[in-house]
Amino acid sequence: MISKEPPITPELVAEHGLKPDEYQRIRDLIGREPTFTELGIFSAMWNEHCSYKSSKVHLRTLHTQAPWVIQGPGENAGIVSIGDGLAVVFKMESHNHPSYIEPYQGAATGIGGILRDVFTMGARPIACLNALSFGDPSHPKTRHLVAGVVAGIGGYGNSFGVPTVGGQVRFHTRYDGNCLVNAMAVGLIEVSKIFYAKAVGVGNPVVYLGSKTGRDGIHGATMASAEFGDDAEEKRPTVQVGDPFAEKLLLEACLEIMAKDCVIAIQDMGAAGLTCSAVEMGAKGDLGITLDLDKVPCREPGMTAYEMMLSESQERMLMVLRPEKEAEAEAIFRKWGLDFAVVGETTPTKRFVVRHRGEVVADLPIKELGDEAPVYHRPYVETPRPVPLLASEVQAPVTLADALEKLLASPDLCSKRWVYEQYDHLILGNTVQRPGGDAAVVRINEGPKALALTTDVTPRYCEADPFEGGKQAVAEAWRNLVAVGARPLAVTDNLNFGSPERPETMGQLVGCIRGIGEACRKLDFPVVSGNVSLYNETNGRPILPTPTIGGVGLIDDVALVATLAFKAEGEAILLVGETQGWLGQSLYLREICGREEGAPPPVDLALERRAGEFVRELIHDRVATAVHDVSDGGLLVAIAEMAMASGLGARLYGAPVMIPPHAFWFGEDQARYVVTVPQGEAEAVIARARGAGVTVRRLGVTGGDALQLPGERPMLVQVLTERFESWLPAYMAGHAP
Amino acid sequence: MKARVTVTLKAGILDPQGKAIEGALRSLGITGIASVRQGKVFDIEVEESDRAAAEARLKEAADKLLANTVIENYRVEVLG
Amino acid sequence: MKARVTVTLKAGILDPQGKAIEGALRSLGITGIASVRQGKVFDIEVEESDRAAAEARLKEAADKLLANTVIENYRVEVLG
Amino acid sequence: MRASIIVFPGSNRERDAARALRLVCGCEPHMVWHADTSLPPGTDLVVLPGGFSYGDYLRCGAIAARAPIMDAVRAHAAAGGLVLGICNGFQILCEAGLLPGALMRNAQLRFTCKDVYLRVERSDTPFTRGYNAGQVIRIPVAHGEGNYVADGETLARLEGDGRIVFRYCAPDGSLDPKANVNGSLAAIAGIVNERRNVLGLMPHPENHVEAALGCTDGRGLFAGIAEHLAAAA
Ligand SMILES: Nc1ncnc2c1ncn2[C@@H]1O[C@H](COP(=O)(O)OP(=O)(O)O)[C@@H](O)[C@H]1O
Ligand SMILES: [Mg+2]
């Protein structure tokens, strides 16, 4: 139908990331050759990022139901009821490839995108978190990426005005050419005022809102699903620039017109902007959509239909409005200084028709664009189960004190203060627990309820044993929520893997999803939203499998929040949970012995649940004075973190005779917490634990200015703190890692 | 030697600052401004007497640090 | 008409960014940079055919908005 | 007391400020849109809240300082009314010429959010009568451009007239350069105008008014303002 567009050649098809059989399927569907614009539309809709073609069949197995779930996966974000007519809306999403190419803007637009997902549903964002994985600190690009990504996250979130309250930062050489930037946004909504993407009614105006369209990120969605070679730098011109100011205005304007009941359906323009949003609105509503591209506000002259349909310019939305409210909605948008244009309408035809300069440049069946996207049962091989490593096979340190000091100053364990101090974590005035604890705690409105928020994953466990690693990521998120006193509600997952076309990598994806499903079922902790990012690899080397879990929990009364700092001298320090001394895949093994091997610690989900419920009761009954879960680095690291947070030391008892000391103190056995209670309560707590089927062991007594272990030099809390706090700032100031 | 490195956004890259300034000028009653794009200048004192050598050094500085060549262009002028 | 307004810090005003850039260049191994001071440029498209009128309008823009004359100087060039 | 909070596009701590006024002063502030040209009648305190007005593009606070409502704010100040600029509000006051000097990029070139200690230099202003002179308070900062600069003459005048009301300090009140969180001249965190009815400060007292959030050192500022207005009435 269009003469000026380039002819479709096999090369052009390949450049669009479509395989020959996929192209054939397109021809069969529409019964002719697609136009260039249509090819672009298909490539956007059918790429991995939008279609989930490799992961879909496996994602269906996840546990997504619970009585408190209002909206599970499939919408812009998941929604969970928190009582009082309120619900929490949340989702995590990756912006990995754009962040590697331009770390500041890549990370910034990642935050912008996930915030839009949340406020598109009508929620006001109340918190952000992020999970970051970078290459080895000695890799020449790592420092630049850390600096840019952190500044970008802060630059966007701070200006937009949402507190960034938590996250994690990890380093490993397997992320050298492919960092991970996973961002999570959390919003608050009234249950009766939720908005969806589903278009309703024929002849209703389709309205374009927000910033103008430029040539930003054309093919960004395709890029997000392409692996990197050494020529990654050459893919640069697709960089999108974020405008947090415009997004803040968009938020306020959207919430205002939603409150005025103008909106039938709303969808943000994310990856593959106008294409994905329009198709989704039509397909969900069983309607057709007609767009007139001459009406689209453009930033640059001479943009083609293809460019407009694939542009990823940020801070834009598409809405279906109630026709009688059009003028009112427009006035609100003009007041906020934003573009507003009626660009199309809903039709009964179930076709996606796009017009530009008097010509029809696309005319496609709307349902098939989404529903008929290829779904792959990709071949996979399961990761062989690793052999557990015995503690006797792992060398003991010269002294436990030396090992502890070294661990605390290691890149993964050290304080991330340098990072989170660049994020405004206090704005909105509801941050009860700031970054640095097990989970962030954000009060809901004026209280007394609050949300607990965390992001977790241990990629080295997932690499060694995807199933156990998947379980562990969920269990650790659950544990971090419990450790502050919350009732875990639900999770969002962000699955970052290499190429699904490699059976080994596909096996990791399948294994992790199974593990996540298992843990979510057993812990009653459903998945309500998520995102899959595949093809994270450089020169054929995939990243560590990284299924990041974002967990949300509910606290009924902010006054009953637990923190990890020791509270007073002379209190009993107790270990809740069972210890074998599991050193396989531990940080002790990696940082002290230079080995990465063995099986990761298995997660006994029944035990996890018992231990967690026990600890939550201790917090609720105000018996526990400090609580910290035991994770990376093991028991001694957990105790050191409690000491550093308070400035108080502790006198510790020796390890049980059955377990070598280094395995006891640095093993990473799961389902454990360190809890302090007033001395006088210790016996009762231990008895209560016995009744609950939970093991509790006395570890020592708080007090003094050092950690003291029998036969070891005293470890001054101040010295530990110095080690803990100095690695990251020194590294970022240019010192050798 | 004195030099100036001027860094400007590549064509087509969104300039939210420029856009905000356009709006502000308009509301200040300053009309007839069709577009504003904001860039940076670096006024640099180089310890170097050879012009070409100074220029080479500044190019290196611009490539490695002063400009983000993903989204920006730069120009080096040695003023002598 | 195209024009450029260049805004630079007044002498004597400390420039933390410039200082930091000096340090960063040094740690990148780029030596011989005695000092760096950072400023801004605005590339402006003026709807005006008269040079003097364009200049006057830009001066007004700089005085009223583009420069903070407490700490900054500016220069207007109409490029035609 | 009648407080008005000016909301610019991009302001984002206006709700925090409103909550502090509500909790400490029992006053429900008016939200005033930047495009308005007058303040609600009877306004005795104007608050310019934190945030990124107009994205903080160009220079922090520069565009907001030229917004329509600012003439009314100027007139309010000229008539002796109280004006409190917090963070972005301080930047706006400097850009508007209601306070001297300018706020530049933090010396460490990074946005910084953390608790800092402030020494209250005098308790005889409308804004600080809730504190004792020399008192050390813990208040969070959250800004990227809070590095106060002014020429020598201006600084001499500020010092001479005792118009520096808050300085960054160590927990014991000493002026440790390490405690100067953004490299400000003379560790300046907040200053008043000559008449002492306009205060600008970078830290956020409005975020430290509730025990549930860990610290109430910010209450003194709002309580002091309420007291001053009550006494003046
Ligand atoms: N990227 C980040 N953004 C914000 N906070 C972070 C980030 N990385 C780490 N933190 C904070 O530092 C603390 C320690 O992180 P981590 O070691 O991952 O905790 P845990 O082992 O309990 O999951 C947490 O409170 C976390 O929220
Ligand atoms: Mg934890």
PDB file of C-alpha atoms and ligand atoms in Angstrom, chain A residues 129-132 150 153 164-170 412-417 419-420 423 434-440 453-456 476 480 628-629 631-632 641, ligand 1:
ATOM      1  CA  LEU A 129      13.673  -0.124  45.222  1.00  0.00           C
ATOM      2  CA  ASN A 130      16.350  -1.438  42.930  1.00  0.00           C
ATOM      3  CA  ALA A 131      18.587  -4.451  42.501  1.00  0.00           C
ATOM      4  CA  LEU A 132      21.847  -3.893  40.689  1.00  0.00           C
ATOM      5  CA  VAL A 150      23.289   5.098  40.733  1.00  0.00           C
ATOM      6  CA  ILE A 153      18.325   6.167  39.574  1.00  0.00           C
ATOM      7  CA  THR A 164      14.085   5.049  47.042  1.00  0.00           C
ATOM      8  CA  VAL A 165      14.172   2.941  50.147  1.00  0.00           C
ATOM      9  CA  GLY A 166      16.025  -0.262  49.425  1.00  0.00           C
ATOM     10  CA  GLY A 167      17.728  -2.614  47.076  1.00  0.00           C
ATOM     11  CA  GLN A 168      20.857  -4.587  46.585  1.00  0.00           C
ATOM     12  CA  VAL A 169      24.185  -4.174  44.802  1.00  0.00           C
ATOM     13  CA  ARG A 170      26.263  -7.166  43.761  1.00  0.00           C
ATOM     14  CA  ASP A 412      29.090  -7.871  47.997  1.00  0.00           C
ATOM     15  CA  LEU A 413      28.893  -7.574  51.757  1.00  0.00           C
ATOM     16  CA  CYS A 414      30.200  -4.083  52.382  1.00  0.00           C
ATOM     17  CA  SER A 415      27.940  -1.180  53.247  1.00  0.00           C
ATOM     18  CA  LYS A 416      26.026   0.273  50.321  1.00  0.00           C
ATOM     19  CA  ARG A 417      25.738   3.676  51.994  1.00  0.00           C
ATOM     20  CA  VAL A 419      24.706   4.176  46.915  1.00  0.00           C
ATOM     21  CA  TYR A 420      21.657   4.823  49.025  1.00  0.00           C
ATOM     22  CA  TYR A 423      18.747   8.417  46.788  1.00  0.00           C
ATOM     23  CA  ARG A 434      15.623   3.571  55.993  1.00  0.00           C
ATOM     24  CA  PRO A 435      18.033   1.610  53.794  1.00  0.00           C
ATOM     25  CA  GLY A 436      20.525  -0.442  55.757  1.00  0.00           C
ATOM     26  CA  GLY A 437      18.114  -2.799  57.506  1.00  0.00           C
ATOM     27  CA  ASP A 438      16.616  -6.103  56.418  1.00  0.00           C
ATOM     28  CA  ALA A 439      13.597  -4.560  54.744  1.00  0.00           C
ATOM     29  CA  ALA A 440      12.565  -0.965  54.285  1.00  0.00           C
ATOM     30  CA  LEU A 453       9.741  -3.879  51.132  1.00  0.00           C
ATOM     31  CA  THR A 454      12.787  -5.802  49.993  1.00  0.00           C
ATOM     32  CA  THR A 455      14.583  -7.111  46.896  1.00  0.00           C
ATOM     33  CA  ASP A 456      16.606 -10.311  47.017  1.00  0.00           C
ATOM     34  CA  GLU A 476      15.194 -14.688  51.600  1.00  0.00           C
ATOM     35  CA  ASN A 480      13.668 -10.104  55.292  1.00  0.00           C
ATOM     36  CA  HIS A 628      18.239  -9.794  61.790  1.00  0.00           C
ATOM     37  CA  ASP A 629      18.006 -12.606  59.281  1.00  0.00           C
ATOM     38  CA  SER A 631      22.045 -14.573  54.830  1.00  0.00           C
ATOM     39  CA  ASP A 632      25.180 -13.816  52.784  1.00  0.00           C
ATOM     40  CA  GLU A 641      25.933  -6.065  61.273  1.00  0.00           C
TER      41      GLU A 641
HETATM   42  N1  LIG E   1      20.833  -0.330  45.352  1.00  0.00           N
HETATM   43  C1  LIG E   1      20.426  -0.068  46.592  1.00  0.00           C
HETATM   44  N2  LIG E   1      19.516   0.876  46.820  1.00  0.00           N
HETATM   45  C2  LIG E   1      19.063   1.137  48.052  1.00  0.00           C
HETATM   46  N3  LIG E   1      19.449   0.470  49.139  1.00  0.00           N
HETATM   47  C3  LIG E   1      20.341  -0.504  48.990  1.00  0.00           C
HETATM   48  C4  LIG E   1      20.878  -0.812  47.721  1.00  0.00           C
HETATM   49  N4  LIG E   1      21.736  -1.834  47.866  1.00  0.00           N
HETATM   50  C5  LIG E   1      21.726  -2.164  49.171  1.00  0.00           C
HETATM   51  N5  LIG E   1      20.881  -1.356  49.851  1.00  0.00           N
HETATM   52  C6  LIG E   1      20.527  -1.464  51.256  1.00  0.00           C
HETATM   53  O1  LIG E   1      21.611  -1.960  52.021  1.00  0.00           O
HETATM   54  C7  LIG E   1      21.152  -2.931  52.959  1.00  0.00           C
HETATM   55  C8  LIG E   1      21.910  -4.224  52.825  1.00  0.00           C
HETATM   56  O2  LIG E   1      21.619  -4.857  51.594  1.00  0.00           O
HETATM   57  P1  LIG E   1      21.738  -6.425  51.459  1.00  0.00           P
HETATM   58  O3  LIG E   1      23.085  -6.858  51.876  1.00  0.00           O
HETATM   59  O4  LIG E   1      21.296  -6.797  50.073  1.00  0.00           O
HETATM   60  O5  LIG E   1      20.644  -6.871  52.531  1.00  0.00           O
HETATM   61  P2  LIG E   1      20.003  -8.290  52.783  1.00  0.00           P
HETATM   62  O6  LIG E   1      21.116  -9.269  52.857  1.00  0.00           O
HETATM   63  O7  LIG E   1      19.271  -8.113  54.079  1.00  0.00           O
HETATM   64  O8  LIG E   1      19.075  -8.514  51.619  1.00  0.00           O
HETATM   65  C9  LIG E   1      19.646  -3.096  52.734  1.00  0.00           C
HETATM   66  O9  LIG E   1      18.926  -2.311  53.649  1.00  0.00           O
HETATM   67  C10 LIG E   1      19.453  -2.548  51.362  1.00  0.00           C
HETATM   68  O10 LIG E   1      18.153  -2.043  51.168  1.00  0.00           O
END
